[in-house]
Tab-separated table of C-alpha atoms and ligand atoms in Angstrom:
chain	number	residue	atom	x	y	z
A	1	MET	CA	0.000	0.000	0.000
A	2	ARG	CA	2.817	2.330	0.948
A	3	SER	CA	4.509	1.839	-2.436
A	4	SER	CA	1.368	2.884	-4.334
A	5	PHE	CA	0.940	6.036	-2.272
A	6	SER	CA	3.680	8.152	-3.782
A	7	PRO	CA	2.658	7.679	-7.470
A	8	ARG	CA	-0.942	8.473	-6.604
A	9	LEU	CA	0.066	11.679	-4.810
A	10	MET	CA	2.195	12.647	-7.789
A	11	SER	CA	-0.763	12.287	-10.122
A	12	HIS	CA	-2.887	14.441	-7.755
A	13	VAL	CA	-0.189	17.121	-7.734
A	14	ARG	CA	-0.003	17.023	-11.535
A	15	THR	CA	-3.797	17.424	-11.786
A	16	ILE	CA	-3.778	20.409	-9.403
A	17	GLU	CA	-0.961	22.038	-11.369
A	18	GLN	CA	-2.780	21.553	-14.676
A	19	GLN	CA	-6.230	22.652	-13.550
A	20	VAL	CA	-5.452	25.350	-10.988
A	21	GLY	CA	-2.005	26.582	-12.064
A	22	SER	CA	-0.798	29.653	-10.204
A	23	GLY	CA	-4.181	29.946	-8.454
A	24	ARG	CA	-4.351	33.610	-9.410
A	25	GLU	CA	-6.448	33.484	-12.568
A	26	GLU	CA	-9.826	32.491	-11.191
A	27	PRO	CA	-11.332	33.688	-7.903
A	28	ARG	CA	-12.438	30.152	-6.960
A	29	HIS	CA	-8.822	28.958	-7.180
A	30	MET	CA	-7.396	31.676	-4.959
A	31	PHE	CA	-6.317	31.100	-1.380
A	32	PRO	CA	-9.171	32.095	0.948
A	33	GLN	CA	-8.627	35.454	2.631
A	34	ARG	CA	-9.554	34.980	6.293
A	35	ALA	CA	-9.087	37.093	9.400
A	36	GLY	CA	-6.398	34.612	10.495
A	37	SER	CA	-4.512	34.668	7.163
A	38	HIS	CA	-0.951	35.767	7.742
A	39	LEU	CA	1.301	34.217	5.075
A	40	SER	CA	2.864	36.301	2.298
A	41	ALA	CA	2.289	35.465	-1.386
A	42	GLU	CA	5.840	34.016	-1.495
A	43	GLN	CA	5.203	31.820	1.555
A	44	LEU	CA	1.889	30.595	0.115
A	45	GLY	CA	3.225	29.782	-3.348
A	46	THR	CA	0.951	27.868	-5.728
A	47	PRO	CA	-2.003	25.658	-4.694
A	48	ALA	CA	-0.018	22.573	-5.803
A	49	LEU	CA	2.846	23.568	-3.505
A	50	ALA	CA	0.407	24.205	-0.637
A	51	PHE	CA	-1.029	20.723	-1.190
A	52	VAL	CA	2.450	19.141	-1.129
A	53	ARG	CA	3.397	21.010	2.060
A	54	SER	CA	0.197	19.987	3.868
A	55	VAL	CA	0.259	16.317	2.843
A	56	CYS	CA	3.931	15.944	3.774
A	57	ALA	CA	3.413	17.739	7.115
A	58	ILE	CA	0.581	15.361	8.008
A	59	MET	CA	2.449	12.222	6.903
A	60	SER	CA	5.617	13.211	8.734
A	61	LEU	CA	3.674	12.927	12.009
A	62	ASP	CA	4.173	9.154	11.717
A	63	GLU	CA	7.786	8.503	12.712
A	64	ARG	CA	7.707	4.954	11.332
A	65	VAL	CA	7.669	6.248	7.747
A	66	GLU	CA	10.077	9.149	8.296
A	67	ASP	CA	12.539	8.141	5.571
A	68	GLU	CA	9.879	7.350	2.969
A	69	VAL	CA	8.136	10.666	3.649
A	70	ALA	CA	11.404	12.615	3.413
A	71	LEU	CA	12.085	11.098	-0.011
A	72	MET	CA	8.501	11.614	-1.174
A	73	ARG	CA	8.628	15.242	-0.005
A	74	LYS	CA	11.829	15.825	-1.950
A	75	ASN	CA	10.305	14.379	-5.143
A	76	LEU	CA	6.987	16.198	-4.799
A	77	LEU	CA	8.710	19.534	-4.116
A	78	ARG	CA	10.828	19.035	-7.233
A	79	MET	CA	7.621	18.422	-9.208
A	80	VAL	CA	6.271	21.831	-8.187
A	81	HIS	CA	9.636	23.527	-8.782
A	82	CYS	CA	10.286	24.332	-5.127
A	83	LYS	CA	13.725	23.934	-3.555
A	84	GLU	CA	13.755	21.426	-0.694
A	85	PHE	CA	15.336	23.791	1.826
A	86	SER	CA	13.704	27.028	0.699
A	87	ASP	CA	11.407	29.120	2.878
A	88	ALA	CA	8.382	28.290	0.698
A	89	ALA	CA	8.887	24.560	1.374
A	90	VAL	CA	8.302	25.021	5.118
A	91	PHE	CA	4.826	24.107	6.337
A	92	ARG	CA	3.189	26.886	8.337
A	93	GLU	CA	-0.256	26.998	9.853
A	94	PRO	CA	-2.127	29.012	7.145
A	95	CYS	CA	-4.748	30.463	9.478
A	96	LEU	CA	-3.911	31.817	12.912
A	97	SER	CA	-6.463	31.394	15.627
A	98	PHE	CA	-7.833	33.756	18.208
A	99	VAL	CA	-10.286	32.473	20.816
A	100	LEU	CA	-12.577	34.704	22.854
A	101	ARG	CA	-13.038	32.681	26.052
A	102	ASN	CA	-16.339	32.456	27.918
A	103	PHE	CA	-18.343	34.690	25.640
A	104	ILE	CA	-21.837	35.089	27.071
A	105	CYS	CA	-25.019	35.504	25.005
A	106	THR	CA	-26.989	38.433	26.395
A	107	TYR	CA	-30.297	36.727	25.484
A	108	CYS	CA	-29.932	33.205	26.898
A	109	ASN	CA	-26.738	33.472	29.013
A	110	ASP	CA	-25.210	30.590	27.053
A	111	CYS	CA	-21.448	30.674	27.512
A	112	CYS	CA	-18.988	29.501	24.872
A	113	ASP	CA	-15.495	29.921	23.426
A	114	LEU	CA	-15.488	31.645	20.030
A	115	ASP	CA	-12.614	31.184	17.608
A	116	VAL	CA	-12.921	34.527	15.866
A	117	CYS	CA	-10.493	33.501	13.103
A	118	ARG	CA	-11.643	29.963	12.334
A	119	ASP	CA	-15.292	29.590	13.234
A	120	ALA	CA	-17.213	29.119	9.960
A	121	ASP	CA	-20.239	31.196	11.042
A	122	ILE	CA	-18.084	34.079	12.235
A	123	GLN	CA	-16.030	33.929	9.020
A	124	ALA	CA	-19.323	34.403	7.162
A	125	LYS	CA	-19.998	37.384	9.491
A	126	ARG	CA	-22.817	35.564	11.254
A	127	TRP	CA	-22.297	36.504	14.897
A	128	VAL	CA	-25.124	34.425	16.312
A	129	CYS	CA	-25.597	32.411	19.493
A	130	ARG	CA	-24.579	28.739	19.173
A	131	SER	CA	-27.334	27.503	21.471
A	132	PRO	CA	-29.922	25.734	19.230
A	133	ALA	CA	-32.744	27.048	21.406
A	134	CYS	CA	-31.553	30.665	21.001
A	135	GLY	CA	-29.757	31.636	17.762
A	136	MET	CA	-30.088	35.350	18.541
A	137	PRO	CA	-27.430	37.721	17.161
A	138	TYR	CA	-24.559	38.683	19.447
A	139	ASP	CA	-24.273	42.355	20.306
A	140	ARG	CA	-21.465	43.657	18.046
A	141	ASP	CA	-20.505	46.341	20.558
A	142	VAL	CA	-19.999	43.682	23.237
A	143	VAL	CA	-17.839	41.622	20.875
A	144	GLU	CA	-15.752	44.660	19.944
A	145	GLN	CA	-15.374	45.638	23.597
A	146	ARG	CA	-14.078	42.153	24.453
A	147	LEU	CA	-11.592	42.317	21.558
A	148	MET	CA	-10.434	45.769	22.713
A	149	GLU	CA	-9.736	44.349	26.171
A	150	GLU	CA	-7.628	41.585	24.609
A	151	VAL	CA	-5.653	44.117	22.579
A	152	GLN	CA	-5.048	46.261	25.654
A	153	ARG	CA	-3.839	43.188	27.544
A	154	ALA	CA	-1.459	42.280	24.709
A	155	GLY	CA	-0.223	45.882	24.516
A	156	ALA	CA	0.299	46.096	28.298
A	157	ALA	CA	2.180	42.780	28.400
A	158	PHE	CA	4.523	44.172	25.783
A	159	GLN	CA	5.134	47.413	27.620
A	160	LEU	CA	5.568	45.775	31.051
A	161	GLN	CA	7.941	43.072	29.955
A	162	ASP	CA	11.496	42.828	31.243
A	163	LEU	CA	14.431	44.003	29.259
A	164	ARG	CA	17.451	41.784	28.796
A	165	CYS	CA	21.042	42.864	28.361
A	166	ARG	CA	22.541	41.783	25.038
A	167	LYS	CA	26.010	41.486	26.599
A	168	CYS	CA	25.561	39.779	29.998
A	169	ALA	CA	21.994	38.428	29.451
A	170	GLN	CA	20.793	39.768	32.846
A	171	THR	CA	17.222	40.982	32.934
A	172	ALA	CA	16.608	44.516	34.078
A	173	SER	CA	13.247	45.791	35.218
A	174	GLY	CA	12.470	49.285	36.396
A	175	HIS	CA	15.539	50.455	34.537
A	176	MET	CA	16.336	53.952	33.394
A	177	GLY	CA	17.760	54.430	29.945
A	178	ASP	CA	18.609	51.758	27.445
A	179	ARG	CA	21.847	50.386	28.915
A	180	CYS	CA	22.667	47.732	31.516
A	181	ALA	CA	25.081	48.368	34.433
A	182	CYS	CA	27.709	46.457	32.429
A	183	GLY	CA	27.299	48.854	29.521
A	184	GLY	CA	25.470	46.368	27.263
A	185	LEU	CA	22.432	47.394	25.269
A	186	LEU	CA	19.028	46.368	26.698
A	187	GLU	CA	16.455	44.728	24.456
A	188	ASN	CA	12.912	43.438	24.895
A	189	THR	CA	12.604	39.811	26.000
A	190	ASN	CA	9.453	39.409	23.914
A	191	ALA	CA	10.834	40.152	20.468
A	192	PRO	CA	8.691	42.735	18.608
A	193	PRO	CA	7.967	40.641	15.461
A	194	LYS	CA	5.926	38.088	17.444
A	195	HIS	CA	4.016	40.832	19.234
A	196	ILE	CA	3.362	42.607	15.947
A	197	SER	CA	2.037	39.477	14.227
A	198	LYS	CA	-0.393	39.044	17.136
A	199	LEU	CA	-1.562	42.626	16.670
A	200	GLN	CA	-1.778	41.989	12.930
A	201	VAL	CA	-4.390	39.305	13.623
A	202	PHE	CA	-6.509	41.828	15.537
A	203	HIS	CA	-6.066	44.251	12.647
A	204	ASN	CA	-7.344	41.577	10.218
A	205	ILE	CA	-10.293	40.777	12.498
A	206	ALA	CA	-11.159	44.477	12.697
A	207	GLU	CA	-11.007	44.903	8.926
A	208	HIS	CA	-12.873	41.686	8.166
A	209	HIS	CA	-15.748	42.563	10.496
A	210	SER	CA	-15.566	46.383	10.236
A	211	PHE	CA	-14.864	47.043	13.927
A	212	GLU	CA	-13.797	50.683	13.540
A	213	LEU	CA	-12.657	51.448	17.088
A	214	LEU	CA	-10.622	48.230	17.208
A	215	ARG	CA	-9.064	48.976	13.826
A	216	GLU	CA	-7.953	52.461	14.895
A	217	THR	CA	-6.557	51.242	18.214
A	218	VAL	CA	-4.565	48.448	16.594
A	219	ALA	CA	-3.310	50.698	13.796
A	220	TRP	CA	-2.030	53.108	16.452
A	221	LEU	CA	-0.292	50.319	18.433
A	222	LEU	CA	1.271	48.927	15.233
A	223	ARG	CA	2.694	52.366	14.427
A	224	GLU	CA	4.055	52.664	17.990
A	225	GLY	CA	5.634	49.201	17.737
A	226	ALA	CA	7.236	49.970	14.399
A	227	SER	CA	8.813	53.195	15.670
A	228	GLU	CA	10.480	51.550	18.697
Y	1	ZN	ZN1	-28.223	32.782	23.155
Y	2	ZN	ZN1	24.702	43.633	31.134
Y	3	ZN	ZN1	-5.583	47.511	6.931
């Protein structure tokens, strides 16, 4: 069975390449644009490449077929003209997630966790209660308020974090200035790129669902972060 797997995958990849191509010609072939989307066009590549990356990532979870999968991956990547060790060959989660915990419906008091980036109803802009007996719309202002609180928490965590000395690696809190006692330069322990990509998700959520206040707040924080 294992031996017939690789040729079959190759024929699937060939079909995708022939019928979908670059994935940019027809809207139905394009990568979906979701609030959690965060990969660049280069990182996404073609649909055939995305298929190869996903299949190989799933199959590599089974350590017993490690060598076979490594070889298959190499061959499939060559088929889609992607270098084995290039950035585009790396599998990345295509859609980030953001979960609003314990969100309460103001009509029925039902309490649930909402994945704002991945939930299918929310993606379709249907903010409605999950309880089958209820189904009433959620109050958009309440949703936006909860998201604002999350952004403020993320922003505060960034500002309150410790600084670490580049030279002696000691952390310094409540410091004055940007230098350690040893003369080394202090830097944030939570590197800005990670923080910024988290804010970027909130920015996408705000744009996707037209939360104006959230969008402005995040845009301001992103500008602040970029100027540091
Ligand atoms: Zn409800
Ligand atoms: Zn130091
Ligand atoms: Zn924007």
